DNA sequence: GATATTTGACCGAC
DNA sequence: GTCGGTCAAATATC
């Protein structure tokens, strides 16, 4: 993967290459700081239902924006984050005593780990290939691999395990291996467009839209709407922060600004911005504005992840193990 | 018929 | 021997 700056830089160690490295450095730092902020926010908002879920999703989007930027910049840092599980609220994950994978193979080390109420939608398509009841845990673990595993040999996998019966329920999602399904034909513009379309329902999203209908599609549509609202809101928030940031600390690192700019662009491409609350100045996320309750988990069954046969409350039947 | 999901069995790591 | 990850046949869905 080639960086745009790298391509345009010409030969030799130039000033633009220094800039390139500096941008990568700051983006990496921004991603790490976002991970810390996420952990702190989840800890502070624990048990606060919608606020907790909204914060988790927004900060997940921020983190993803940094990753996308790092990908575009062709940074090695865009591959596996450090093994300290930056996206994880350790305190949130700890009560569920999820030990790291015992196998010492490289493949068994999660490249990313996160706790989210919405484990299904992360911009990629996954196929479930297994489920296992894990000892000393209340919920089974589901195993997914990239839908392009067969046709493109993509080795990316993820594991999803419900880690709490709260409202909304939280899921621990662990990612293994990097996606190779979209790098073979990688072109920055095309890839960025595809990525945005994939996540924001722009033309091109059909390329990765679930083939099957029914519950899966409804779920995907709902989560897609949620994502649009949240990304748009985030873009507005970050856009405001960017302005403030530039006014207050003009010589500060550009990472946050870069990410914000990307997020703003993506959000603008996604359509109209959400209504901003006159009192707080913050985007309104309520369903009245966008015709959707962003976090109306009353309509999301507990077995969203694990299916009817898992015997979770409301699912009926016993555990299959 | 094609594709996705379920689930018991198998295998490797500890 | 136990546990967790993956396989693959059976089943479900479109």
CSV table of C-alpha atoms in Angstrom, one decimal, chain A:
chain,number,residue,atom,x,y,z
A,1,UNK,CA,0.0,0.0,0.0
A,2,UNK,CA,1.4,3.3,-1.0
A,3,UNK,CA,0.9,6.6,0.9
A,4,UNK,CA,-0.3,9.5,-1.1
A,5,UNK,CA,2.4,11.7,0.5
A,6,UNK,CA,4.9,9.0,-0.2
A,7,UNK,CA,4.0,8.9,-3.8
A,8,UNK,CA,4.0,12.6,-4.3
A,9,UNK,CA,7.2,13.1,-2.4
A,10,UNK,CA,9.7,12.3,-5.1
A,11,UNK,CA,13.1,10.7,-4.5
A,12,UNK,CA,15.4,10.8,-1.6
A,13,UNK,CA,14.8,11.7,2.0
A,14,UNK,CA,12.8,14.9,1.6
A,15,UNK,CA,10.9,17.3,3.8
A,16,UNK,CA,7.6,15.7,2.6
A,17,UNK,CA,8.9,12.3,3.9
A,18,UNK,CA,9.6,13.9,7.3
A,19,UNK,CA,6.0,15.3,7.2
A,20,UNK,CA,4.8,11.8,6.3
A,21,UNK,CA,6.5,10.3,9.3
A,22,UNK,CA,5.3,13.1,11.5
A,23,UNK,CA,1.7,12.6,10.4
A,24,UNK,CA,1.9,8.8,11.0
A,25,UNK,CA,3.4,9.5,14.4
A,26,UNK,CA,0.7,11.8,15.4
A,27,UNK,CA,-2.1,9.6,14.1
A,28,UNK,CA,-0.7,6.7,16.0
A,29,UNK,CA,-0.6,8.8,19.1
A,30,UNK,CA,-4.1,10.0,18.5
A,31,UNK,CA,-5.3,6.4,18.2
A,32,UNK,CA,-3.7,5.5,21.5
A,33,UNK,CA,-5.2,8.5,23.2
A,34,UNK,CA,-8.6,7.6,21.8
A,35,UNK,CA,-8.3,4.1,23.2
A,36,UNK,CA,-7.5,5.6,26.7
A,37,UNK,CA,-10.3,8.0,26.4
A,38,UNK,CA,-12.6,5.2,25.5
A,39,UNK,CA,-11.6,3.2,28.5
A,40,UNK,CA,-12.1,6.1,30.8
A,41,UNK,CA,-15.5,7.0,29.3
A,42,UNK,CA,-16.8,3.5,29.5
A,43,UNK,CA,-15.7,3.3,33.1
A,44,UNK,CA,-17.3,6.6,33.9
A,45,UNK,CA,-20.5,5.8,32.1
A,46,UNK,CA,-20.9,2.2,33.2
A,47,UNK,CA,-24.4,1.3,33.9
A,48,UNK,CA,-25.8,4.4,32.2
A,49,UNK,CA,-27.4,2.5,29.3
A,50,UNK,CA,-27.8,4.7,26.3
A,51,UNK,CA,-25.0,7.1,27.3
A,52,UNK,CA,-22.6,4.3,27.7
A,53,UNK,CA,-23.5,2.7,24.5
A,54,UNK,CA,-23.4,6.0,22.5
A,55,UNK,CA,-20.0,6.9,24.0
A,56,UNK,CA,-18.7,3.5,23.1
A,57,UNK,CA,-19.8,3.7,19.5
A,58,UNK,CA,-18.6,7.2,19.0
A,59,UNK,CA,-15.2,6.5,20.4
A,60,UNK,CA,-15.0,3.4,18.3
A,61,UNK,CA,-15.6,5.5,15.3
A,62,UNK,CA,-12.9,7.9,16.3
A,63,UNK,CA,-10.5,5.0,16.7
A,64,UNK,CA,-11.5,3.6,13.3
A,65,UNK,CA,-10.9,7.0,11.7
A,66,UNK,CA,-7.4,7.0,13.0
A,67,UNK,CA,-6.9,3.5,11.7
A,68,UNK,CA,-8.2,4.5,8.3
A,69,UNK,CA,-5.9,7.5,8.1
A,70,UNK,CA,-3.0,5.3,9.1
A,71,UNK,CA,-3.9,2.8,6.4
A,72,UNK,CA,-4.0,5.6,3.8
A,73,UNK,CA,-0.7,6.8,5.0
A,74,UNK,CA,0.7,3.3,4.6
A,75,UNK,CA,1.9,3.1,8.1
A,76,UNK,CA,3.0,-0.1,9.7
A,77,UNK,CA,1.2,1.1,12.8
A,78,UNK,CA,-2.0,0.6,10.9
A,79,UNK,CA,-1.5,-3.1,11.4
A,80,UNK,CA,-1.7,-4.7,14.8
A,81,UNK,CA,-2.0,-2.3,17.7
A,82,UNK,CA,0.2,-2.9,20.7
A,83,UNK,CA,-0.8,-6.0,22.7
A,84,UNK,CA,-2.0,-4.0,25.6
A,85,UNK,CA,-5.5,-4.1,24.0
A,86,UNK,CA,-5.9,-0.4,23.6
A,87,UNK,CA,-9.6,-0.5,22.8
A,88,UNK,CA,-10.5,-2.4,25.9
A,89,UNK,CA,-11.9,-1.2,29.0
A,90,UNK,CA,-9.9,-3.5,31.2
A,91,UNK,CA,-12.2,-2.9,34.1
A,92,UNK,CA,-15.2,-3.7,32.0
A,93,UNK,CA,-13.7,-6.9,30.6
A,94,UNK,CA,-12.2,-8.1,33.9
A,95,UNK,CA,-15.4,-9.1,35.6
A,96,UNK,CA,-16.1,-11.7,32.9
A,97,UNK,CA,-12.7,-13.3,33.5
A,98,UNK,CA,-11.9,-13.8,29.8
A,99,UNK,CA,-8.5,-15.1,29.8
A,100,UNK,CA,-6.3,-14.5,26.7
A,101,UNK,CA,-6.3,-17.3,24.2
A,102,UNK,CA,-4.2,-20.0,25.6
A,103,UNK,CA,-2.6,-21.0,22.4
A,104,UNK,CA,0.7,-19.3,22.0
A,105,UNK,CA,0.6,-19.2,18.3
A,106,UNK,CA,0.9,-15.7,16.7
A,107,UNK,CA,-2.6,-16.1,15.2
A,108,UNK,CA,-4.1,-16.5,18.6
A,109,UNK,CA,-3.0,-13.0,19.8
A,110,UNK,CA,-5.8,-10.6,19.3
A,111,UNK,CA,-4.7,-7.7,17.1
A,112,UNK,CA,-7.6,-5.7,18.5
A,113,UNK,CA,-10.1,-6.1,21.3
A,114,UNK,CA,-13.1,-4.0,22.1
A,115,UNK,CA,-16.3,-4.0,24.2
A,116,UNK,CA,-19.3,-2.9,22.3
A,117,UNK,CA,-23.1,-3.2,22.5
A,118,UNK,CA,-23.1,-3.6,18.7
A,119,UNK,CA,-20.6,-6.3,17.9
A,120,UNK,CA,-21.9,-7.1,14.4
A,121,UNK,CA,-21.2,-4.0,12.4
A,122,UNK,CA,-17.6,-3.1,12.1
A,123,UNK,CA,-17.3,-2.4,8.5
A,124,UNK,CA,-16.6,-5.9,7.4
A,125,UNK,CA,-18.6,-8.9,6.5
A,126,UNK,CA,-18.2,-12.0,8.7
A,127,UNK,CA,-19.4,-15.6,8.4
A,128,UNK,CA,-19.9,-17.5,11.6
A,129,UNK,CA,-18.1,-20.8,11.6
A,130,UNK,CA,-18.4,-21.9,15.1
A,131,UNK,CA,-19.6,-21.4,18.6
A,132,UNK,CA,-18.2,-22.7,21.9
A,133,UNK,CA,-19.3,-22.6,25.4
A,134,UNK,CA,-16.3,-21.3,27.4
A,135,UNK,CA,-15.8,-22.6,30.9
A,136,UNK,CA,-16.4,-20.2,33.8
A,137,UNK,CA,-18.3,-17.8,31.6
A,138,UNK,CA,-22.0,-17.4,31.3
A,139,UNK,CA,-22.2,-16.9,27.6
A,140,UNK,CA,-20.9,-18.9,24.6
A,141,UNK,CA,-18.2,-17.5,22.3
A,142,UNK,CA,-19.0,-17.1,18.6
A,143,UNK,CA,-16.3,-17.5,16.0
A,144,UNK,CA,-16.5,-15.5,12.8
A,145,UNK,CA,-14.2,-15.3,9.8
A,146,UNK,CA,-14.1,-12.9,7.0
A,147,UNK,CA,-16.7,-13.7,4.3
A,148,UNK,CA,-13.9,-13.5,1.8
A,149,UNK,CA,-11.9,-16.1,3.6
A,150,UNK,CA,-12.4,-18.6,0.8
A,151,UNK,CA,-12.4,-16.5,-2.4
A,152,UNK,CA,-9.7,-14.1,-1.4
A,153,UNK,CA,-7.9,-16.1,1.3
A,154,UNK,CA,-8.5,-13.4,3.9
A,155,UNK,CA,-7.3,-14.7,7.2
A,156,UNK,CA,-9.1,-12.2,9.4
A,157,UNK,CA,-11.2,-13.7,12.1
A,158,UNK,CA,-13.1,-12.4,15.1
A,159,UNK,CA,-14.6,-13.7,18.3
A,160,UNK,CA,-17.7,-12.3,19.9
A,161,UNK,CA,-18.8,-13.1,23.4
A,162,UNK,CA,-21.4,-11.4,25.4
A,163,UNK,CA,-19.8,-10.1,28.6
A,164,UNK,CA,-22.7,-8.9,30.5
A,165,UNK,CA,-26.4,-9.1,30.7
A,166,UNK,CA,-26.8,-5.4,31.1
A,167,UNK,CA,-29.1,-3.1,29.2
A,168,UNK,CA,-27.9,-3.0,26.5
A,169,UNK,CA,-25.8,-6.1,26.8
A,170,UNK,CA,-22.1,-5.6,26.1
A,171,UNK,CA,-20.1,-7.9,23.9
A,172,UNK,CA,-16.4,-8.5,23.9
A,173,UNK,CA,-15.1,-8.6,20.3
A,174,UNK,CA,-11.6,-9.8,19.6
A,175,UNK,CA,-10.1,-9.5,16.2
A,176,UNK,CA,-7.4,-11.8,14.9
A,177,UNK,CA,-5.2,-11.3,11.8
A,178,UNK,CA,-5.5,-8.5,9.3
A,179,UNK,CA,-7.9,-8.3,6.4
A,180,UNK,CA,-6.1,-9.1,3.2
A,181,UNK,CA,-9.4,-9.2,1.2
A,182,UNK,CA,-9.3,-5.5,0.4
A,183,UNK,CA,-5.7,-4.9,0.1
A,184,UNK,CA,-4.9,-6.8,-3.0
A,185,UNK,CA,-6.6,-4.3,-5.2
A,186,UNK,CA,-6.0,-1.4,-2.9
A,187,UNK,CA,-6.1,2.0,-4.4
A,188,UNK,CA,-6.4,4.9,-1.9
A,189,UNK,CA,-9.2,6.7,-3.6
A,190,UNK,CA,-11.2,3.5,-4.5
A,191,UNK,CA,-10.5,2.0,-1.1
A,192,UNK,CA,-11.4,5.1,0.8
A,193,UNK,CA,-14.6,5.4,-1.2
A,194,UNK,CA,-15.5,1.8,-0.8
A,195,UNK,CA,-14.8,2.0,2.9
A,196,UNK,CA,-17.0,5.1,3.3
A,197,UNK,CA,-19.7,3.6,1.1
A,198,UNK,CA,-19.5,0.4,3.0
A,199,UNK,CA,-20.1,2.1,6.3
A,200,UNK,CA,-22.3,5.0,5.3
A,201,UNK,CA,-24.7,3.5,2.8
A,202,UNK,CA,-23.3,5.3,-0.2
A,203,UNK,CA,-23.3,3.8,-3.7
A,204,UNK,CA,-21.1,0.8,-3.5
A,205,UNK,CA,-22.4,-0.4,-0.2
A,206,UNK,CA,-24.3,-3.1,-2.1
A,207,UNK,CA,-21.0,-4.7,-2.8
A,208,UNK,CA,-20.8,-5.8,0.8
A,209,UNK,CA,-24.5,-5.8,1.7
A,210,UNK,CA,-25.7,-8.9,3.3
A,211,UNK,CA,-27.1,-11.2,0.7
A,212,UNK,CA,-29.7,-12.7,2.9
A,213,UNK,CA,-32.8,-10.9,3.9
A,214,UNK,CA,-35.0,-11.2,7.0
A,215,UNK,CA,-33.7,-10.5,10.4
A,216,UNK,CA,-30.2,-10.1,9.3
A,217,UNK,CA,-31.0,-7.3,6.8
A,218,UNK,CA,-33.3,-5.5,9.3
A,219,UNK,CA,-30.5,-5.7,11.9
A,220,UNK,CA,-28.0,-4.4,9.4
A,221,UNK,CA,-30.2,-1.6,8.3
A,222,UNK,CA,-30.9,-0.5,11.9
A,223,UNK,CA,-27.2,-0.6,12.8
A,224,UNK,CA,-26.4,1.2,9.6
A,225,UNK,CA,-28.8,4.0,10.5
A,226,UNK,CA,-27.2,4.1,14.0
A,227,UNK,CA,-23.8,4.4,12.5
A,228,UNK,CA,-24.8,7.2,10.1
A,229,UNK,CA,-26.2,9.2,12.9
A,230,UNK,CA,-23.3,8.6,15.2
A,231,UNK,CA,-20.6,9.3,12.6
A,232,UNK,CA,-22.4,12.5,11.6
A,233,UNK,CA,-22.6,13.6,15.2
A,234,UNK,CA,-19.1,12.7,15.8
A,235,UNK,CA,-18.0,14.7,12.8
A,236,UNK,CA,-19.7,17.8,14.0
A,237,UNK,CA,-18.3,17.4,17.5
A,238,UNK,CA,-14.8,16.9,16.1
A,239,UNK,CA,-15.2,19.6,13.6
A,240,UNK,CA,-15.9,22.0,16.5
A,241,UNK,CA,-13.0,20.7,18.5
A,242,UNK,CA,-10.8,21.1,15.5
A,243,UNK,CA,-11.6,24.8,15.2
A,244,UNK,CA,-11.1,25.3,18.9
A,245,UNK,CA,-7.9,23.3,18.8
A,246,UNK,CA,-6.5,25.4,16.0
A,247,UNK,CA,-7.3,28.6,17.8
A,248,UNK,CA,-6.0,27.6,21.1
A,249,UNK,CA,-2.9,25.6,20.2
A,250,UNK,CA,-1.8,26.4,16.7
A,251,UNK,CA,1.4,24.5,17.0
A,252,UNK,CA,-0.1,21.4,18.5
A,253,UNK,CA,0.0,18.0,16.8
A,254,UNK,CA,-2.1,17.8,13.7
A,255,UNK,CA,-3.4,14.3,14.4
A,256,UNK,CA,-6.7,15.2,15.9
A,257,UNK,CA,-7.3,17.8,13.2
A,258,UNK,CA,-6.5,15.3,10.5
A,259,UNK,CA,-8.8,12.7,11.8
A,260,UNK,CA,-11.5,15.2,12.3
A,261,UNK,CA,-11.2,16.5,8.8
A,262,UNK,CA,-11.5,12.9,7.5
A,263,UNK,CA,-14.5,12.3,9.8
A,264,UNK,CA,-16.1,15.5,8.6
A,265,UNK,CA,-15.6,14.7,5.0
A,266,UNK,CA,-17.0,11.2,5.5
A,267,UNK,CA,-20.0,12.6,7.4
A,268,UNK,CA,-20.6,15.2,4.8
A,269,UNK,CA,-20.6,12.6,2.1
A,270,UNK,CA,-23.1,10.6,4.2
A,271,UNK,CA,-25.7,13.3,3.9
A,272,UNK,CA,-27.3,16.0,6.1
A,273,UNK,CA,-25.9,16.6,9.5
A,274,UNK,CA,-28.1,15.8,12.5
A,275,UNK,CA,-30.0,18.5,14.2
A,276,UNK,CA,-28.0,20.3,16.9
A,277,UNK,CA,-29.6,20.8,20.2
A,278,UNK,CA,-30.0,24.5,20.7
A,279,UNK,CA,-29.3,24.4,24.5
A,280,UNK,CA,-26.2,22.2,24.5
A,281,UNK,CA,-24.9,22.7,21.1
A,282,UNK,CA,-24.5,19.0,20.8
A,283,UNK,CA,-26.0,16.9,18.1
A,284,UNK,CA,-29.3,15.5,19.0
A,285,UNK,CA,-29.3,11.7,18.7
A,286,UNK,CA,-32.9,11.1,19.6
A,287,UNK,CA,-35.2,9.2,17.3
A,288,UNK,CA,-37.4,12.3,16.7
A,289,UNK,CA,-34.7,13.9,14.7
A,290,UNK,CA,-33.8,11.0,12.5
A,291,UNK,CA,-36.8,8.8,12.8
A,292,UNK,CA,-34.9,6.3,14.8
A,293,UNK,CA,-34.1,5.6,18.4
A,294,UNK,CA,-30.4,5.4,18.2
A,295,UNK,CA,-30.2,3.0,21.1
A,296,UNK,CA,-33.6,1.6,21.4
A,297,UNK,CA,-32.5,-1.8,22.6
A,298,UNK,CA,-35.9,-2.8,23.6
A,299,UNK,CA,-36.3,-3.9,20.0
A,300,UNK,CA,-33.0,-5.6,19.9
A,301,UNK,CA,-33.3,-9.2,21.2
A,302,UNK,CA,-30.8,-10.4,23.7
A,303,UNK,CA,-29.9,-13.2,21.3
A,304,UNK,CA,-29.0,-10.8,18.7
A,305,UNK,CA,-25.6,-12.3,18.5
A,306,UNK,CA,-26.2,-15.9,19.6
A,307,UNK,CA,-29.5,-16.8,18.0
A,308,UNK,CA,-32.6,-18.4,19.2
A,309,UNK,CA,-31.1,-21.7,20.0
A,310,UNK,CA,-28.7,-20.5,22.6
A,311,UNK,CA,-31.2,-20.5,25.4
A,312,UNK,CA,-30.6,-16.9,26.3
A,313,UNK,CA,-33.4,-15.1,28.0
A,314,UNK,CA,-36.3,-14.9,25.6
A,315,UNK,CA,-34.7,-17.4,23.2
A,316,UNK,CA,-36.1,-20.6,24.7
A,317,UNK,CA,-34.5,-23.9,24.8
A,318,UNK,CA,-31.3,-24.9,26.5
A,319,UNK,CA,-27.7,-24.3,25.7
A,320,UNK,CA,-26.4,-26.5,23.0
A,321,UNK,CA,-23.5,-27.7,25.1
